[in-house]
CSV table of C-alpha atoms in Angstrom, one decimal:
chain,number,residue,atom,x,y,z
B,1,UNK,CA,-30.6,11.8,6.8
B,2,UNK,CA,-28.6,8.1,6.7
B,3,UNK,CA,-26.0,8.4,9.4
B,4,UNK,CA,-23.7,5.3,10.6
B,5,UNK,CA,-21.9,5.6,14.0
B,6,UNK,CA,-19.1,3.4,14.8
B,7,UNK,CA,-18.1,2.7,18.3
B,8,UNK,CA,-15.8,0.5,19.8
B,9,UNK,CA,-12.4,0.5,18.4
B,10,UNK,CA,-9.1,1.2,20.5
B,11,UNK,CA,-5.5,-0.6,21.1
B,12,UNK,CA,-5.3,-4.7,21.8
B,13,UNK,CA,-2.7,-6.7,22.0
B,14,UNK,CA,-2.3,-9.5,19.9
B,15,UNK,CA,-4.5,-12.7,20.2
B,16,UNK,CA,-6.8,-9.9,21.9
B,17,UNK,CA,-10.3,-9.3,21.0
B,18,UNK,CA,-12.8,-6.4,20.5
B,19,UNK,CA,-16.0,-5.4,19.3
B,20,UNK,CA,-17.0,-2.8,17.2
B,21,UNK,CA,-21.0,-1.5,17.0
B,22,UNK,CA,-22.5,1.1,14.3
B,23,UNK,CA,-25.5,2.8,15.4
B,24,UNK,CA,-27.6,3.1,12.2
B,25,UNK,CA,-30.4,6.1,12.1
B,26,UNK,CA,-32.3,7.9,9.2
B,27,UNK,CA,-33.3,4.5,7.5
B,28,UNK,CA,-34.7,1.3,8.2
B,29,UNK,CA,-32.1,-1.1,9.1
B,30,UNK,CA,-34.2,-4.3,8.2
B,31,UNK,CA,-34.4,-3.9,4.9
B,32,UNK,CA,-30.4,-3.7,3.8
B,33,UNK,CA,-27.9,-5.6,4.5
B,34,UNK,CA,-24.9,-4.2,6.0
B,35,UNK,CA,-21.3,-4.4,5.7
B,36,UNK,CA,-17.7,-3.8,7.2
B,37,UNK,CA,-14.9,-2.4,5.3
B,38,UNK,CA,-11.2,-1.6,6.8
B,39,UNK,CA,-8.5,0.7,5.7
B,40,UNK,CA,-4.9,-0.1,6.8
B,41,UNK,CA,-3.0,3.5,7.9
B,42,UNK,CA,-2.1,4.3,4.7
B,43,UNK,CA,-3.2,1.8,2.4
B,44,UNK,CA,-6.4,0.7,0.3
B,45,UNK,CA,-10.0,0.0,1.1
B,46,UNK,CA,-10.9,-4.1,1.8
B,47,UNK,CA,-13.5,-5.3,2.2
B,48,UNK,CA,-14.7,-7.5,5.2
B,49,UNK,CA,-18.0,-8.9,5.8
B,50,UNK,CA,-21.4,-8.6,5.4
B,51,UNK,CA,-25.1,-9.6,6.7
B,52,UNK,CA,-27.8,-10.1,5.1
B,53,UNK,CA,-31.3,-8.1,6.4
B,54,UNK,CA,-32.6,-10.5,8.5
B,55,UNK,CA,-29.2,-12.1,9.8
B,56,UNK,CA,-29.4,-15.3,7.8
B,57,UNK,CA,-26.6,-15.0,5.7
B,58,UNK,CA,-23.2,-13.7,6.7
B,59,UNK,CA,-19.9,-13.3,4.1
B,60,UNK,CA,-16.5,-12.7,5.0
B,61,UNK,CA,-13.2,-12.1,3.4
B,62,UNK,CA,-10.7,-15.2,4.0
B,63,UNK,CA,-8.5,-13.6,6.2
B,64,UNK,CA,-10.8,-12.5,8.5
B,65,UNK,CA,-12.6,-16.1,8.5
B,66,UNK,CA,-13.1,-18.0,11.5
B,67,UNK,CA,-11.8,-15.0,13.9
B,68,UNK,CA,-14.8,-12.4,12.9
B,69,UNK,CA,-18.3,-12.3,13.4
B,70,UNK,CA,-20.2,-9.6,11.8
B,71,UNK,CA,-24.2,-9.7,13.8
B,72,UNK,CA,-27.4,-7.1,13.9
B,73,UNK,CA,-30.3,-6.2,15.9
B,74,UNK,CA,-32.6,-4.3,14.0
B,75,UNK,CA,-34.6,-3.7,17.0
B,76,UNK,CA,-31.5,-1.7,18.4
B,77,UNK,CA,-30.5,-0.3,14.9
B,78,UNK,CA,-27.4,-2.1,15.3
B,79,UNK,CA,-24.6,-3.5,13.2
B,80,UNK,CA,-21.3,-5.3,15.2
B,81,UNK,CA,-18.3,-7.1,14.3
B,82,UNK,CA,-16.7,-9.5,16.8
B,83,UNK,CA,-12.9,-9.6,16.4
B,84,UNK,CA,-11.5,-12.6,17.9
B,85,UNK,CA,-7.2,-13.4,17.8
B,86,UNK,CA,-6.6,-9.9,16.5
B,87,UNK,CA,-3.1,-9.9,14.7
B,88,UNK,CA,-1.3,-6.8,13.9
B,89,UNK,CA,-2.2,-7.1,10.1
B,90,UNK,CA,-6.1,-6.0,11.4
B,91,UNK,CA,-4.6,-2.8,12.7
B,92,UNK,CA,-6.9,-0.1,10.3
B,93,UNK,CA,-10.0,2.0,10.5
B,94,UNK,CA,-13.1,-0.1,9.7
B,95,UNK,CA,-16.1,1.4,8.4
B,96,UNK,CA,-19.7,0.5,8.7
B,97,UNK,CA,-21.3,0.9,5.1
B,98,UNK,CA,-24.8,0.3,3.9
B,99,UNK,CA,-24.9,-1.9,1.2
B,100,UNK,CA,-27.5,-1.5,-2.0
B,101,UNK,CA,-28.4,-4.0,-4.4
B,102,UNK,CA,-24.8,-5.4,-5.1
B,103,UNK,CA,-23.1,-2.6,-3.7
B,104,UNK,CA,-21.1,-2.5,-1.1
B,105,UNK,CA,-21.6,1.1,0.6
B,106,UNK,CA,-24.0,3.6,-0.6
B,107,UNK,CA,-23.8,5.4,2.9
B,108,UNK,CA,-20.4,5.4,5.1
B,109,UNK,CA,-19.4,6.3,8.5
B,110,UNK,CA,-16.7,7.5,10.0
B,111,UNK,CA,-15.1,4.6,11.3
B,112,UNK,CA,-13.3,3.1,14.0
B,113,UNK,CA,-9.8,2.7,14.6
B,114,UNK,CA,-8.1,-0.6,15.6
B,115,UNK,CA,-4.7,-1.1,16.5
B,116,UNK,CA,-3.2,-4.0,17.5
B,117,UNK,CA,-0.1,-4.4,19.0
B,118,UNK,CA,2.1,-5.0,22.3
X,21,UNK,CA,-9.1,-13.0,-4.1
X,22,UNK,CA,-6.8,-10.6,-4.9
X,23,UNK,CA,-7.6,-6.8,-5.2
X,24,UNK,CA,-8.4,-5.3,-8.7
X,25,UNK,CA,-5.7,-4.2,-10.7
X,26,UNK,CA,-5.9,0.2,-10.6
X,27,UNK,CA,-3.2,2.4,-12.1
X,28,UNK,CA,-1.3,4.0,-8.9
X,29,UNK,CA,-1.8,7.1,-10.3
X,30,UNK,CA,-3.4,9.4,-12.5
X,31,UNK,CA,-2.7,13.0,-13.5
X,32,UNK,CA,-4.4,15.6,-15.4
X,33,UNK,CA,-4.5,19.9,-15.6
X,34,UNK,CA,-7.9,21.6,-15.6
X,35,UNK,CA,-10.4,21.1,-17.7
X,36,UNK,CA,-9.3,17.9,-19.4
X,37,UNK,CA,-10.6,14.3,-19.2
X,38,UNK,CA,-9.0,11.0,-17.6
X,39,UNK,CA,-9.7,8.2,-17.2
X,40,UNK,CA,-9.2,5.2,-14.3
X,41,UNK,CA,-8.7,1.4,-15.8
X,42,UNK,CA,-9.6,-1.5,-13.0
X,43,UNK,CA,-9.1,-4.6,-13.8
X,44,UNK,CA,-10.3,-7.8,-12.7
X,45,UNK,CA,-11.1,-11.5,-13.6
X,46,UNK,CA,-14.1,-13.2,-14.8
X,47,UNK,CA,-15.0,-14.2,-11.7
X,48,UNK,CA,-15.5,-10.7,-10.7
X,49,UNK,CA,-15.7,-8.0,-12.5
X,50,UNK,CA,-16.3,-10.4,-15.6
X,51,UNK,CA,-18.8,-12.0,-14.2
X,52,UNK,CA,-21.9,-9.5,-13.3
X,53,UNK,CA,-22.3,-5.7,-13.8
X,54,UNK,CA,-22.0,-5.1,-10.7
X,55,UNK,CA,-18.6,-2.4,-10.8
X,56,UNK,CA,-18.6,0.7,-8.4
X,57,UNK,CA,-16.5,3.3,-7.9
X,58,UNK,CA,-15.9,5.2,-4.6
X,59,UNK,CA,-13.6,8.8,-4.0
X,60,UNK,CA,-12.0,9.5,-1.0
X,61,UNK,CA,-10.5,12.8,0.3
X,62,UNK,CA,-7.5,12.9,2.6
X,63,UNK,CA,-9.1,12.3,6.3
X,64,UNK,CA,-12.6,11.2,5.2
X,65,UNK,CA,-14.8,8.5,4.6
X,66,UNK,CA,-15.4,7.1,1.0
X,67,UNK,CA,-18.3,8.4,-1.5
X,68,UNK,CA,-19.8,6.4,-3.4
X,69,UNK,CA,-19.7,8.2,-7.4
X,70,UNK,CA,-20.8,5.4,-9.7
X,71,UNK,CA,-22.6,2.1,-9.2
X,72,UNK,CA,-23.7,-1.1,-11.7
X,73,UNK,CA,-20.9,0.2,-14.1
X,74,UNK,CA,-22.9,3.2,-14.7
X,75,UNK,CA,-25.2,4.4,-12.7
X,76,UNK,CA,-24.7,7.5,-10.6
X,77,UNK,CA,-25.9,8.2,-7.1
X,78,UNK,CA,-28.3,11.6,-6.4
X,79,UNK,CA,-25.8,14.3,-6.2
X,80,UNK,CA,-22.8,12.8,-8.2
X,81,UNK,CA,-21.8,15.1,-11.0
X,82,UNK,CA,-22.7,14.1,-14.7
X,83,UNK,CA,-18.5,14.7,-15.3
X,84,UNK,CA,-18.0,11.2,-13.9
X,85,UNK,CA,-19.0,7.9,-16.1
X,86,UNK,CA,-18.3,4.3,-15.8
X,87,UNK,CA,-18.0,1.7,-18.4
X,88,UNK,CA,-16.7,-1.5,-18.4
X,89,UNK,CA,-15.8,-4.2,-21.1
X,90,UNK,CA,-14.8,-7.6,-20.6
X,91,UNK,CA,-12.7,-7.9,-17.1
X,92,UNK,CA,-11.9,-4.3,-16.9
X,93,UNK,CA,-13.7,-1.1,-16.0
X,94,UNK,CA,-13.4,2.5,-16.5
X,95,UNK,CA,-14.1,5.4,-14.7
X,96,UNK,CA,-14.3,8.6,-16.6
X,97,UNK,CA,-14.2,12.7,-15.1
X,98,UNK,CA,-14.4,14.4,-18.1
X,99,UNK,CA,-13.7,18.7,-17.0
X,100,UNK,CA,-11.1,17.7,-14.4
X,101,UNK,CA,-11.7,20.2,-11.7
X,102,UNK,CA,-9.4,20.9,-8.6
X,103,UNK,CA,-11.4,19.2,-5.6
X,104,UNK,CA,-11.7,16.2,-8.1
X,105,UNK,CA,-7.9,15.4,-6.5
X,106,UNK,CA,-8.3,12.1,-4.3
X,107,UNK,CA,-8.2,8.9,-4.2
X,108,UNK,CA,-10.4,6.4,-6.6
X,109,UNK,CA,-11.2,3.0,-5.9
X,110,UNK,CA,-13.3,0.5,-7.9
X,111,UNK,CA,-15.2,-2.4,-6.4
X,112,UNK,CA,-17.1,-5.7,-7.8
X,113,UNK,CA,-19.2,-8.3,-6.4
X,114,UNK,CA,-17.6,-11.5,-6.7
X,115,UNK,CA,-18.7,-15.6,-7.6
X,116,UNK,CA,-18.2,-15.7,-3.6
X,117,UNK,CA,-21.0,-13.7,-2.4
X,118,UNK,CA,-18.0,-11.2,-1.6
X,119,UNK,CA,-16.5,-8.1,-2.8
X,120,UNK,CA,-13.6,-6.9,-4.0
X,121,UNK,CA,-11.6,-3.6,-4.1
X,122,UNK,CA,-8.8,-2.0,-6.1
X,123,UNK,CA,-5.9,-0.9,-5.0
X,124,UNK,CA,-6.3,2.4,-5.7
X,125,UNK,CA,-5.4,5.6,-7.5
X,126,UNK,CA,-4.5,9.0,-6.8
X,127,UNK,CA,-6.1,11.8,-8.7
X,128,UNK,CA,-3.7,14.4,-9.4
X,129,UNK,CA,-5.1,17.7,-10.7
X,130,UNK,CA,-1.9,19.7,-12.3
C-alpha cells in the first residue's frame, strides 16, 4: 500500500524558515518523481514544486522561487521541501503527492500545516 | 500562471448528470492532454478521479468522464449520488515544466 507521511510543519514567524519531510513507503521512490502541493485554510489547491527521480531536475511555482527547495534521498525514502523567508501568504497545509506520467498526484498524504505569523 | 478558470459551483438532485467546465490557455490545457481532475471531501486529502483527460484510476467509478476540447475541459458524473458532494479541481501540465490548478468547485447534491 502507497502511503506518504509528512512531518515537519508548525508556526514561524515571518522571514522564518522550516522544513517539511514525507516519508514515502509501499513503492519505490526512485522511479517517480515527486511533488508538493499547498492548500491555503480555506482556499484551492496550488501547486508548488517538483523533483525529478534522480534529483536532476527541480520545478517550482514563481512565488515560491528562490525561497524553496524541494530535495530527496531515495536511500531514506525521503521527499523535503526547504522553506526559506516564509511570508504569511505560505501559511496552508502542503501535501506530499506522487506524481505519474504528467500527473501531479496519483497518491496523497495527509499533509502538514504551516503557519506563518508573529 | 494563473489558476484555471472552474465554475464556483455546481448543483444537481439524485440521479442526474453535471458537468464541471475548466478552462485554461494554450499554453496549458491547450497545449498537451495532460488534464486531471481531483475530489476532495471536507477534512481530507485530494483523490485523484480522472487523468490524461480521460483516463480513470483503479477504483474510480465509470459515472465520472473527462473530455476536453480546445482550452477547456470537462468533467462529467453522470447518476449524481450523495457522497459525490465535494469539492472538484482540475489540473494541467504547463509549457513551464509546471502545473496548474483550478480554482475549484463545490459539488452540491440537492
Amino acid at each position: 500500500e502507497v502511503q506518504l507521511v509528512e512531518s515537519g510543519g508548525g508556526l514561524v514567524q515571518p522571514g522564518g524558515s522550516l522544513r517539511l519531510s514525507c516519508a514515502a513507503s509501499g513503492f519505490t521512490l526512485s522511479t517517480y518523481w515527486m511533488t508538493w502541493v499547498r492548500q491555503a485554510p480555506g482556499k484551492g489547491l496550488e501547486w508548488v514544486a517538483n523533483i525529478k527521480q534522480d534529483g536532476s531536475e527541480k520545478y517550482y511555482v514563481g512565488s515560491v522561487k528562490g525561497r524553496f527547495t524541494i530535495s530527496r534521498d531515495n536511500a531514506k525514502n525521503s521527499l523535503y521541501l526547504q522553506m526559506n523567508s516564509l511570508r504569511a501568504e505560505d501559511t496552508a497545509l502542503y501535501y506530499c503527492t506522487r506524481a505519474s506520467a504528467a500527473v501531479a498526484g496519483d497518491y496523497w498524504g495527509q499533509g502538514a500545516l504551516v503557519s506563518v505569523s508573529s | 500562471q494563473s489558476a484555471l478558470t472552474q465554475p464556483a459551483s455546481v448543483s444537481g438532485s439524485p440521479g442526474q448528470s453535471i458537468t464541471i467546465s475548466c478552462t485554461g490557455t494554450s499554453s496549458d490545457i491547450g497545449g498537451y492532454n495532460y488534464v486531471s481532475w481531483y475530489q476532495q471531501h471536507p477534512g481530507k486529502a485530494p483523490k485523484l478521479m480522472i487523468f490524461d483527460v480521460s483516463a480513470r484510476p483503479s477504483g474510480v467509478s465509470n459515472r465520472f468522464s473527462g473530455s476536453k476540447s480546445g482550452i477547456t475541459a470537462s468533467l462529467t458524473i453522470s447518476g449524481l449520488q450523495a457522497e459525490d458532494e465535494a469539492d472538484y479541481y482540475c489540473c494541467s501540465y504547463t509549457t513551464s515544466d509546471t502545473y496548474v490548478f483550478g480554482i475549484g468547485t463545490k459539488v452540491t447534491v440537492l
